[in-house]
mmCIF file of C-alpha atoms in Angstrom:
data_model
loop_
_atom_site.group_PDB
_atom_site.id
_atom_site.type_symbol
_atom_site.label_atom_id
_atom_site.label_comp_id
_atom_site.label_asym_id
_atom_site.label_seq_id
_atom_site.Cartn_x
_atom_site.Cartn_y
_atom_site.Cartn_z
ATOM 1 C CA UNK A 1 51.248 182.362 -82.796
ATOM 2 C CA UNK A 2 55.447 183.203 -82.781
ATOM 3 C CA UNK A 3 55.581 184.846 -78.814
ATOM 4 C CA UNK A 4 59.378 187.553 -77.707
ATOM 5 C CA UNK A 5 60.554 186.651 -75.817
ATOM 6 C CA UNK A 6 60.503 189.148 -72.566
ATOM 7 C CA UNK A 7 64.183 190.558 -72.660
ATOM 8 C CA UNK A 8 65.210 190.521 -68.439
ATOM 9 C CA UNK A 9 68.944 191.369 -66.850
ATOM 10 C CA UNK A 10 70.440 189.479 -65.121
ATOM 11 C CA UNK A 11 71.983 190.159 -62.298
ATOM 12 C CA UNK A 12 73.317 186.894 -60.134
ATOM 13 C CA UNK A 13 75.090 189.070 -57.460
ATOM 14 C CA UNK A 14 77.290 186.666 -55.185
ATOM 15 C CA UNK A 15 77.689 184.595 -52.194
ATOM 16 C CA UNK A 16 74.354 182.594 -51.959
ATOM 17 C CA UNK A 17 72.993 184.766 -55.420
ATOM 18 C CA UNK A 18 73.998 182.861 -58.332
ATOM 19 C CA UNK A 19 71.881 179.176 -55.960
ATOM 20 C CA UNK A 20 69.198 181.995 -55.813
ATOM 21 C CA UNK A 21 69.152 183.505 -58.840
ATOM 22 C CA UNK A 22 69.560 179.471 -60.948
ATOM 23 C CA UNK A 23 66.439 178.754 -58.790
ATOM 24 C CA UNK A 24 64.505 181.722 -59.459
ATOM 25 C CA UNK A 25 64.930 181.438 -63.070
ATOM 26 C CA UNK A 26 63.831 178.236 -62.689
ATOM 27 C CA UNK A 27 60.667 178.425 -61.770
ATOM 28 C CA UNK A 28 59.741 182.046 -63.864
ATOM 29 C CA UNK A 29 61.398 179.720 -66.860
ATOM 30 C CA UNK A 30 58.370 177.216 -65.324
ATOM 31 C CA UNK A 31 55.298 179.109 -66.219
ATOM 32 C CA UNK A 32 56.514 178.573 -70.413
ATOM 33 C CA UNK A 33 56.731 182.310 -70.886
ATOM 34 C CA UNK A 34 59.720 182.921 -72.800
ATOM 35 C CA UNK A 35 62.654 184.747 -71.436
ATOM 36 C CA UNK A 36 65.777 186.612 -73.483
ATOM 37 C CA UNK A 37 68.409 186.609 -69.813
ATOM 38 C CA UNK A 38 70.801 189.125 -70.405
ATOM 39 C CA UNK A 39 73.005 188.391 -67.924
ATOM 40 C CA UNK A 40 75.352 191.750 -65.764
ATOM 41 C CA UNK A 41 77.834 190.280 -63.792
ATOM 42 C CA UNK A 42 77.938 192.191 -60.220
ATOM 43 C CA UNK A 43 79.849 191.430 -57.331
ATOM 44 C CA UNK A 44 82.048 193.345 -54.507
ATOM 45 C CA UNK A 45 84.911 192.978 -57.140
ATOM 46 C CA UNK A 46 83.651 194.185 -59.912
ATOM 47 C CA UNK A 47 81.980 197.017 -57.642
ATOM 48 C CA UNK A 48 85.576 197.705 -56.442
ATOM 49 C CA UNK A 49 87.681 197.409 -59.681
ATOM 50 C CA UNK A 50 84.624 199.739 -61.683
ATOM 51 C CA UNK A 51 84.798 202.300 -58.071
ATOM 52 C CA UNK A 52 80.260 202.586 -57.351
ATOM 53 C CA UNK A 53 78.690 200.482 -57.049
ATOM 54 C CA UNK A 54 75.839 200.251 -59.832
ATOM 55 C CA UNK A 55 78.952 199.780 -63.053
ATOM 56 C CA UNK A 56 77.971 201.332 -66.438
ATOM 57 C CA UNK A 57 77.304 198.177 -68.095
ATOM 58 C CA UNK A 58 75.088 197.154 -65.238
ATOM 59 C CA UNK A 59 72.713 200.064 -66.028
ATOM 60 C CA UNK A 60 73.019 199.725 -69.524
ATOM 61 C CA UNK A 61 71.466 196.412 -69.866
ATOM 62 C CA UNK A 62 69.110 197.337 -67.207
ATOM 63 C CA UNK A 63 68.250 200.586 -70.136
ATOM 64 C CA UNK A 64 68.376 197.927 -72.461
ATOM 65 C CA UNK A 65 66.095 195.559 -71.147
ATOM 66 C CA UNK A 66 63.785 197.776 -69.006
ATOM 67 C CA UNK A 67 63.694 194.804 -66.657
ATOM 68 C CA UNK A 68 65.636 193.015 -64.010
ATOM 69 C CA UNK A 69 66.402 190.360 -62.050
ATOM 70 C CA UNK A 70 68.957 190.884 -59.090
ATOM 71 C CA UNK A 71 69.902 187.787 -56.882
ATOM 72 C CA UNK A 72 71.640 188.872 -53.379
ATOM 73 C CA UNK A 73 74.986 191.168 -53.664
ATOM 74 C CA UNK A 74 77.678 191.709 -51.014
ATOM 75 C CA UNK A 75 76.728 194.383 -48.891
ATOM 76 C CA UNK A 76 79.728 195.919 -46.078
ATOM 77 C CA UNK A 77 78.466 197.020 -43.225
ATOM 78 C CA UNK A 78 80.071 200.522 -42.071
ATOM 79 C CA UNK A 79 82.058 201.282 -45.180
ATOM 80 C CA UNK A 80 83.203 200.573 -48.726
ATOM 81 C CA UNK A 81 80.630 200.714 -50.874
ATOM 82 C CA UNK A 82 76.942 202.193 -51.289
ATOM 83 C CA UNK A 83 74.615 199.242 -51.023
ATOM 84 C CA UNK A 84 73.158 198.498 -54.856
ATOM 85 C CA UNK A 85 70.133 197.809 -53.225
ATOM 86 C CA UNK A 86 70.027 201.233 -53.182
ATOM 87 C CA UNK A 87 71.887 202.742 -55.651
ATOM 88 C CA UNK A 88 69.383 200.358 -57.513
ATOM 89 C CA UNK A 89 66.505 203.251 -56.532
#
């Protein structure tokens, strides 16, 4: 039986995000289930450059895969840009 890989958007984030995301990917892949990771970069620099919390390339990736796994992304305190968590909701 041929198993089809589950396509998932991986948003590593910034700060400790990439480390947390890498560890999570290893744990999920240890289940033996096949995954195809579509990496979407999203961090404070990307957000500021795009002018929005969820740049179009991230939205497009999530729409393609229908599933996302997000590491921590910077949330400014008292201003800056909307939290990525809020934008995803």
